[in-house]
Amino acid sequence: MPETRHFLTLLDFSPAELDQLITRAIELKRAHKAGADQRTFPGKVLAMIFAKSSTRTRVSFEAGMAQLGGHAMFLSPQDTQLGRGEPIEDSARVISSMVDLVMIRTFGHDIVERFAAHSSVPVINGLTDDYHPCQLLADIQTWVEHRGSIAGKSVCWVGDGNNMCQSYINAARQFDFELRIACPKGFEPNERLVAANAARVRIEHDPLLAAAGADLVVTDVWASMGQEEEQLKRARAFARYQVNAELMSRTASGALYMHCLPAHRGEEISAELMDAPATVIWDEAENRLHAQKALMETLLLARR
Ligand code: CP
Ligand code: NVA
């Protein structure tokens, strides 16, 4: 049996593998829309562990696995022994002995790392406090579909230095683009991660300066899951960090903007941009399905 591969961050795949995965996601999307039977993995089972809420991640993994001919199983700490203190390591050993893939959405990134270290099957990070790599697959697929390669482009992150922002830092490295991060002081992404990617990543506290000439602008909620009690404090700190028409007027012509959703209209993004007919935000959400089918296919094929 080859070594078990996991997808905990974008760095688990090489740039060439990531490019291949995006190409495959676009192919799978076309075939799915043309009505192709994609049940190439009958009998395969995906366990999905959700310690945080989800709409897109749950629906896309569950629908994706069904379309591939397999089955997805929803597990939450509340109704498994995970919530009663059974060690992650023991749970990983047991769950992975019965299924073919595991997806986990949880708090600390160390939890997915510990689970993966004791899992006999591939583990996919469906969001941790530090990273959300599956969303990046969908975002890059969306860019490629609309604009071609993202290599050499200028991307501007506006908002919190959170799990999505940190995934964009990894993406800048793996897909070779320049990233400017506009965040309030005190809400920067991990300092070591920024330093390790200094050739491509720069922090610029002024959002309008950061957006100047950008090809793509990306934002996300000001308070992530687990930070609900900081909502008011954050709303004050982030008041100047809204993606809106004024900010977009500073970007390169034809610039796109993205949001992983769920969004708060009037906070991190204006209602006008959210509801603009030409927005690619809905493609971005839909592409979670296709990108993750490509990801699951890649991980399952690696075990044949
Ligand atoms: N973007 C995203 O991961 O959405 P959900 O929280 O609904 O899964
Ligand atoms: N940063 C957000 C992303 C949600 C998909 C959160 O972690 O809640």
Short mmCIF file of C-alpha atoms and ligand atoms in Angstrom, two decimals:
data_model
loop_
_atom_site.label_atom_id
_atom_site.label_comp_id
_atom_site.label_asym_id
_atom_site.label_seq_id
_atom_site.Cartn_x
_atom_site.Cartn_y
_atom_site.Cartn_z
CA MET A 1 0.00 0.00 0.00
CA PRO A 2 1.51 3.40 -0.95
CA GLU A 3 1.97 6.05 1.75
CA THR A 4 -1.34 7.70 2.72
CA ARG A 5 -1.70 11.16 1.19
CA HIS A 6 -3.64 13.86 2.93
CA PHE A 7 -4.91 17.31 1.94
CA LEU A 8 -4.51 19.43 5.06
CA THR A 9 -3.10 22.50 3.32
CA LEU A 10 -2.32 23.44 -0.30
CA LEU A 11 1.32 22.57 0.44
CA ASP A 12 0.44 18.86 0.52
CA PHE A 13 0.22 18.91 -3.29
CA SER A 14 2.89 20.17 -5.69
CA PRO A 15 2.13 23.14 -7.96
CA ALA A 16 1.94 20.74 -10.93
CA GLU A 17 -0.49 18.46 -9.07
CA LEU A 18 -2.65 21.45 -8.12
CA ASP A 19 -2.76 22.64 -11.74
CA GLN A 20 -3.78 19.13 -12.82
CA LEU A 21 -6.48 19.06 -10.17
CA ILE A 22 -7.97 22.36 -11.39
CA THR A 23 -7.94 21.10 -14.99
CA ARG A 24 -9.68 17.91 -13.87
CA ALA A 25 -12.27 19.88 -11.87
CA ILE A 26 -13.17 21.85 -14.99
CA GLU A 27 -13.45 18.60 -16.98
CA LEU A 28 -15.64 16.96 -14.33
CA LYS A 29 -17.88 20.05 -14.26
CA ARG A 30 -18.38 19.95 -18.05
CA ALA A 31 -19.10 16.22 -18.02
CA HIS A 32 -21.52 16.55 -15.09
CA LYS A 33 -23.42 19.33 -16.84
CA ALA A 34 -23.57 17.20 -19.99
CA GLY A 35 -25.26 14.46 -17.95
CA ALA A 36 -22.36 11.99 -17.82
CA ASP A 37 -22.51 9.03 -15.44
CA GLN A 38 -19.58 9.66 -13.09
CA ARG A 39 -20.04 6.69 -10.75
CA THR A 40 -16.43 5.55 -10.90
CA PHE A 41 -16.08 4.81 -7.18
CA PRO A 42 -19.01 2.56 -6.24
CA GLY A 43 -18.96 1.45 -2.63
CA LYS A 44 -16.43 4.05 -1.48
CA VAL A 45 -17.32 5.82 1.75
CA LEU A 46 -16.42 9.33 2.91
CA ALA A 47 -16.76 10.16 6.62
CA MET A 48 -17.41 13.87 7.20
CA ILE A 49 -16.72 15.16 10.71
CA PHE A 50 -18.19 18.61 11.36
CA ALA A 51 -17.34 20.32 14.65
CA LYS A 52 -18.46 23.66 13.10
CA SER A 53 -21.49 24.57 10.98
CA SER A 54 -21.48 24.31 7.19
CA THR A 55 -23.72 24.61 4.16
CA ARG A 56 -21.39 24.54 1.13
CA THR A 57 -18.79 22.12 2.44
CA ARG A 58 -21.35 19.59 3.59
CA VAL A 59 -23.56 19.77 0.51
CA SER A 60 -20.65 19.71 -1.94
CA PHE A 61 -18.85 16.76 -0.35
CA GLU A 62 -22.05 14.77 0.11
CA ALA A 63 -23.40 15.47 -3.39
CA GLY A 64 -19.93 14.96 -4.89
CA MET A 65 -19.44 11.56 -3.28
CA ALA A 66 -22.92 10.46 -4.40
CA GLN A 67 -22.15 11.56 -7.97
CA LEU A 68 -18.92 9.53 -7.86
CA GLY A 69 -20.98 6.49 -6.92
CA GLY A 70 -19.99 6.41 -3.27
CA HIS A 71 -21.57 7.38 0.02
CA ALA A 72 -20.91 10.22 2.47
CA MET A 73 -21.58 9.94 6.19
CA PHE A 74 -22.18 13.01 8.38
CA LEU A 75 -20.67 12.82 11.87
CA SER A 76 -20.70 15.51 14.53
CA PRO A 77 -18.99 15.58 17.92
CA GLN A 78 -22.42 15.99 19.58
CA ASP A 79 -23.58 12.55 18.59
CA THR A 80 -20.33 10.60 18.38
CA GLN A 81 -17.87 9.70 21.10
CA LEU A 82 -15.63 12.54 19.81
CA GLY A 83 -17.74 14.92 21.89
CA ARG A 84 -17.39 12.74 24.99
CA GLY A 85 -13.61 12.83 25.05
CA GLU A 86 -12.57 9.80 23.01
CA PRO A 87 -9.03 10.69 21.89
CA ILE A 88 -8.61 11.98 18.32
CA GLU A 89 -5.92 9.34 17.76
CA ASP A 90 -8.23 6.45 18.73
CA SER A 91 -11.11 7.90 16.69
CA ALA A 92 -8.84 8.26 13.65
CA ARG A 93 -7.70 4.66 13.91
CA VAL A 94 -11.23 3.32 14.20
CA ILE A 95 -13.03 5.56 11.67
CA SER A 96 -10.31 5.13 9.04
CA SER A 97 -10.49 1.34 9.39
CA MET A 98 -14.06 1.44 8.02
CA VAL A 99 -14.10 4.20 5.38
CA ASP A 100 -12.03 5.26 2.35
CA LEU A 101 -11.73 9.02 2.95
CA VAL A 102 -12.23 11.35 5.90
CA MET A 103 -13.09 15.06 5.76
CA ILE A 104 -12.83 17.12 8.94
CA ARG A 105 -14.02 20.63 9.78
CA THR A 106 -12.87 21.67 13.22
CA PHE A 107 -11.17 24.32 15.36
CA GLY A 108 -7.43 23.78 15.96
CA HIS A 109 -5.39 22.82 12.91
CA ASP A 110 -3.47 20.40 15.15
CA ILE A 111 -6.65 18.29 15.37
CA VAL A 112 -6.63 17.47 11.63
CA GLU A 113 -2.86 16.88 11.82
CA ARG A 114 -3.25 14.44 14.72
CA PHE A 115 -6.17 12.73 13.01
CA ALA A 116 -4.17 12.37 9.78
CA ALA A 117 -1.14 11.01 11.63
CA HIS A 118 -3.28 8.12 12.93
CA SER A 119 -5.51 7.61 9.87
CA SER A 120 -4.96 4.76 7.43
CA VAL A 121 -6.93 6.66 4.73
CA PRO A 122 -6.57 10.17 3.23
CA VAL A 123 -7.78 13.05 5.40
CA ILE A 124 -9.13 16.27 3.86
CA ASN A 125 -9.19 19.57 5.76
CA GLY A 126 -12.71 20.98 5.38
CA LEU A 127 -11.68 24.14 7.36
CA THR A 128 -9.73 24.72 10.54
CA ASP A 129 -9.01 27.94 12.43
CA ASP A 130 -5.84 28.23 10.32
CA TYR A 131 -6.63 27.02 6.79
CA HIS A 132 -9.45 26.33 4.31
CA PRO A 133 -7.66 24.71 1.34
CA CYS A 134 -10.77 23.23 -0.36
CA GLN A 135 -12.16 26.74 -0.81
CA LEU A 136 -8.96 27.74 -2.57
CA LEU A 137 -9.36 24.93 -5.10
CA ALA A 138 -12.80 26.32 -5.96
CA ASP A 139 -11.54 29.92 -6.05
CA ILE A 140 -8.65 29.11 -8.38
CA GLN A 141 -10.94 27.00 -10.59
CA THR A 142 -13.28 30.00 -10.81
CA TRP A 143 -10.44 32.34 -11.74
CA VAL A 144 -9.13 29.91 -14.39
CA GLU A 145 -12.60 29.49 -15.92
CA HIS A 146 -13.07 33.25 -16.21
CA ARG A 147 -9.55 34.54 -16.83
CA GLY A 148 -7.08 31.70 -17.50
CA SER A 149 -3.89 31.20 -15.49
CA ILE A 150 -3.52 33.14 -12.23
CA ALA A 151 0.30 32.99 -12.35
CA GLY A 152 1.83 36.46 -12.19
CA LYS A 153 -1.48 38.16 -11.31
CA SER A 154 -1.99 40.58 -8.47
CA VAL A 155 -4.45 39.49 -5.77
CA CYS A 156 -5.67 41.70 -2.93
CA TRP A 157 -7.06 40.23 0.28
CA VAL A 158 -9.27 42.66 2.23
CA GLY A 159 -10.20 41.90 5.84
CA ASP A 160 -9.17 39.52 8.59
CA GLY A 161 -5.87 37.61 8.47
CA ASN A 162 -7.90 34.43 9.02
CA ASN A 163 -8.00 30.84 7.71
CA MET A 164 -8.98 32.01 4.21
CA CYS A 165 -6.31 34.71 4.15
CA GLN A 166 -3.68 32.18 5.23
CA SER A 167 -4.84 29.78 2.53
CA TYR A 168 -4.40 32.61 0.01
CA ILE A 169 -0.80 32.96 1.24
CA ASN A 170 -0.21 29.27 0.48
CA ALA A 171 -1.98 29.71 -2.85
CA ALA A 172 0.28 32.65 -3.77
CA ARG A 173 3.21 30.30 -3.34
CA GLN A 174 1.73 27.26 -5.12
CA PHE A 175 0.02 29.12 -7.99
CA ASP A 176 2.68 31.84 -8.20
CA PHE A 177 0.81 35.13 -7.80
CA GLU A 178 1.42 38.33 -5.86
CA LEU A 179 -0.74 38.86 -2.75
CA ARG A 180 -1.38 42.16 -0.95
CA ILE A 181 -3.16 41.81 2.37
CA ALA A 182 -5.21 44.77 3.64
CA CYS A 183 -6.09 44.17 7.27
CA PRO A 184 -6.39 46.37 10.36
CA LYS A 185 -3.43 46.43 12.74
CA GLY A 186 -3.73 43.54 15.18
CA PHE A 187 -5.57 41.29 12.68
CA GLU A 188 -2.62 40.20 10.55
CA PRO A 189 -2.14 36.59 9.43
CA ASN A 190 0.52 34.42 11.08
CA GLU A 191 3.79 36.36 11.04
CA ARG A 192 5.98 33.34 10.24
CA LEU A 193 3.75 32.34 7.32
CA VAL A 194 3.99 35.87 5.88
CA ALA A 195 7.78 35.92 6.39
CA ALA A 196 8.20 32.53 4.71
CA ASN A 197 6.38 33.90 1.64
CA ALA A 198 7.85 37.40 1.65
CA ALA A 199 8.75 37.18 -2.06
CA ARG A 200 5.05 37.13 -2.98
CA VAL A 201 3.14 38.43 0.04
CA ARG A 202 2.95 41.95 1.49
CA ILE A 203 0.82 43.49 4.25
CA GLU A 204 -0.64 46.90 3.39
CA HIS A 205 -2.94 48.33 6.03
CA ASP A 206 -4.66 50.84 3.72
CA PRO A 207 -7.34 48.94 1.75
CA LEU A 208 -7.51 51.44 -1.13
CA LEU A 209 -3.75 51.36 -1.63
CA ALA A 210 -3.75 47.56 -1.38
CA ALA A 211 -6.45 47.29 -4.06
CA ALA A 212 -4.64 49.56 -6.54
CA GLY A 213 -4.21 47.69 -9.82
CA ALA A 214 -5.34 44.33 -8.39
CA ASP A 215 -6.67 41.66 -10.77
CA LEU A 216 -8.63 39.90 -8.05
CA VAL A 217 -10.03 41.15 -4.72
CA VAL A 218 -11.03 38.62 -2.06
CA THR A 219 -12.77 39.07 1.26
CA ASP A 220 -14.43 37.05 4.02
CA VAL A 221 -16.40 37.63 7.22
CA TRP A 222 -14.87 39.84 9.92
CA ALA A 223 -15.64 37.32 12.68
CA SER A 224 -15.08 33.67 11.84
CA MET A 225 -16.78 30.68 13.43
CA GLY A 226 -15.65 30.54 17.04
CA GLN A 227 -15.22 34.36 17.24
CA GLU A 228 -18.90 35.26 17.54
CA GLU A 229 -18.40 37.11 20.82
CA GLU A 230 -15.86 39.44 19.12
CA GLN A 231 -18.35 40.49 16.42
CA LEU A 232 -18.95 44.03 17.77
CA LYS A 233 -15.31 44.79 18.48
CA ARG A 234 -14.37 43.49 15.04
CA ALA A 235 -17.10 45.46 13.26
CA ARG A 236 -15.51 48.63 14.65
CA ALA A 237 -11.94 47.61 13.75
CA PHE A 238 -12.88 46.54 10.21
CA ALA A 239 -15.26 49.40 9.31
CA ARG A 240 -12.88 50.71 6.59
CA TYR A 241 -12.30 47.25 5.13
CA GLN A 242 -15.35 46.78 2.94
CA VAL A 243 -15.19 45.49 -0.62
CA ASN A 244 -17.44 47.94 -2.46
CA ALA A 245 -17.66 49.96 -5.68
CA GLU A 246 -15.20 52.57 -4.44
CA LEU A 247 -12.58 49.96 -3.62
CA MET A 248 -13.16 48.12 -6.90
CA SER A 249 -12.69 51.41 -8.80
CA ARG A 250 -8.99 51.25 -7.79
CA THR A 251 -8.40 47.81 -9.29
CA ALA A 252 -7.20 46.78 -12.76
CA SER A 253 -9.86 46.85 -15.46
CA GLY A 254 -11.79 43.56 -15.59
CA ALA A 255 -10.84 42.72 -12.01
CA LEU A 256 -12.92 40.04 -10.30
CA TYR A 257 -13.91 39.86 -6.62
CA MET A 258 -14.60 36.76 -4.56
CA HIS A 259 -16.13 35.79 -1.22
CA CYS A 260 -16.18 32.21 0.09
CA LEU A 261 -19.60 32.78 1.74
CA PRO A 262 -21.56 33.02 3.94
CA ALA A 263 -21.47 36.82 3.48
CA HIS A 264 -22.74 39.74 5.52
CA ARG A 265 -24.03 42.35 3.08
CA GLY A 266 -23.12 45.85 4.28
CA GLU A 267 -20.21 44.59 6.40
CA GLU A 268 -17.23 43.04 4.56
CA ILE A 269 -18.95 43.42 1.16
CA SER A 270 -21.56 45.86 -0.13
CA ALA A 271 -25.02 44.56 -1.08
CA GLU A 272 -24.49 46.15 -4.50
CA LEU A 273 -21.47 43.92 -5.25
CA MET A 274 -23.03 40.79 -3.74
CA ASP A 275 -26.08 41.14 -5.94
CA ALA A 276 -24.34 42.35 -9.12
CA PRO A 277 -25.44 40.15 -12.05
CA ALA A 278 -21.84 39.61 -13.20
CA THR A 279 -20.43 38.46 -9.86
CA VAL A 280 -18.50 35.16 -9.88
CA ILE A 281 -19.29 34.50 -6.20
CA TRP A 282 -21.98 31.94 -7.06
CA ASP A 283 -19.64 30.11 -9.48
CA GLU A 284 -17.11 30.05 -6.67
CA ALA A 285 -19.63 28.33 -4.40
CA GLU A 286 -20.73 25.84 -7.08
CA ASN A 287 -17.13 24.98 -7.90
CA ARG A 288 -16.69 23.53 -4.41
CA LEU A 289 -18.57 20.52 -5.82
CA HIS A 290 -16.41 20.05 -8.89
CA ALA A 291 -13.04 20.86 -7.28
CA GLN A 292 -13.66 18.46 -4.39
CA LYS A 293 -14.76 15.69 -6.76
CA ALA A 294 -11.40 16.12 -8.49
CA LEU A 295 -9.69 16.07 -5.09
CA MET A 296 -11.49 12.92 -3.89
CA GLU A 297 -10.82 11.20 -7.23
CA THR A 298 -7.10 12.05 -6.98
CA LEU A 299 -6.83 10.78 -3.41
CA LEU A 300 -8.78 7.59 -4.17
CA LEU A 301 -6.82 6.83 -7.35
CA ALA A 302 -3.55 7.22 -5.45
CA ARG A 303 -4.59 4.22 -3.32
CA ARG A 304 -5.39 1.81 -6.15
N1 CP B 1 -17.39 28.57 2.19
C1 CP B 1 -17.71 27.57 3.03
O1 CP B 1 -16.87 26.73 3.41
O2 CP B 1 -19.03 27.52 3.35
P1 CP B 1 -19.72 26.62 4.47
O3 CP B 1 -19.26 27.14 5.81
O4 CP B 1 -21.18 26.79 4.24
O5 CP B 1 -19.27 25.19 4.29
N1 NVA B 2 -13.38 32.46 7.88
C1 NVA B 2 -14.68 31.84 7.89
C2 NVA B 2 -14.87 31.00 6.66
C3 NVA B 2 -16.19 30.30 6.57
C4 NVA B 2 -16.31 29.41 5.36
C5 NVA B 2 -14.82 31.00 9.15
O1 NVA B 2 -13.87 30.32 9.52
O2 NVA B 2 -15.89 31.04 9.77
#
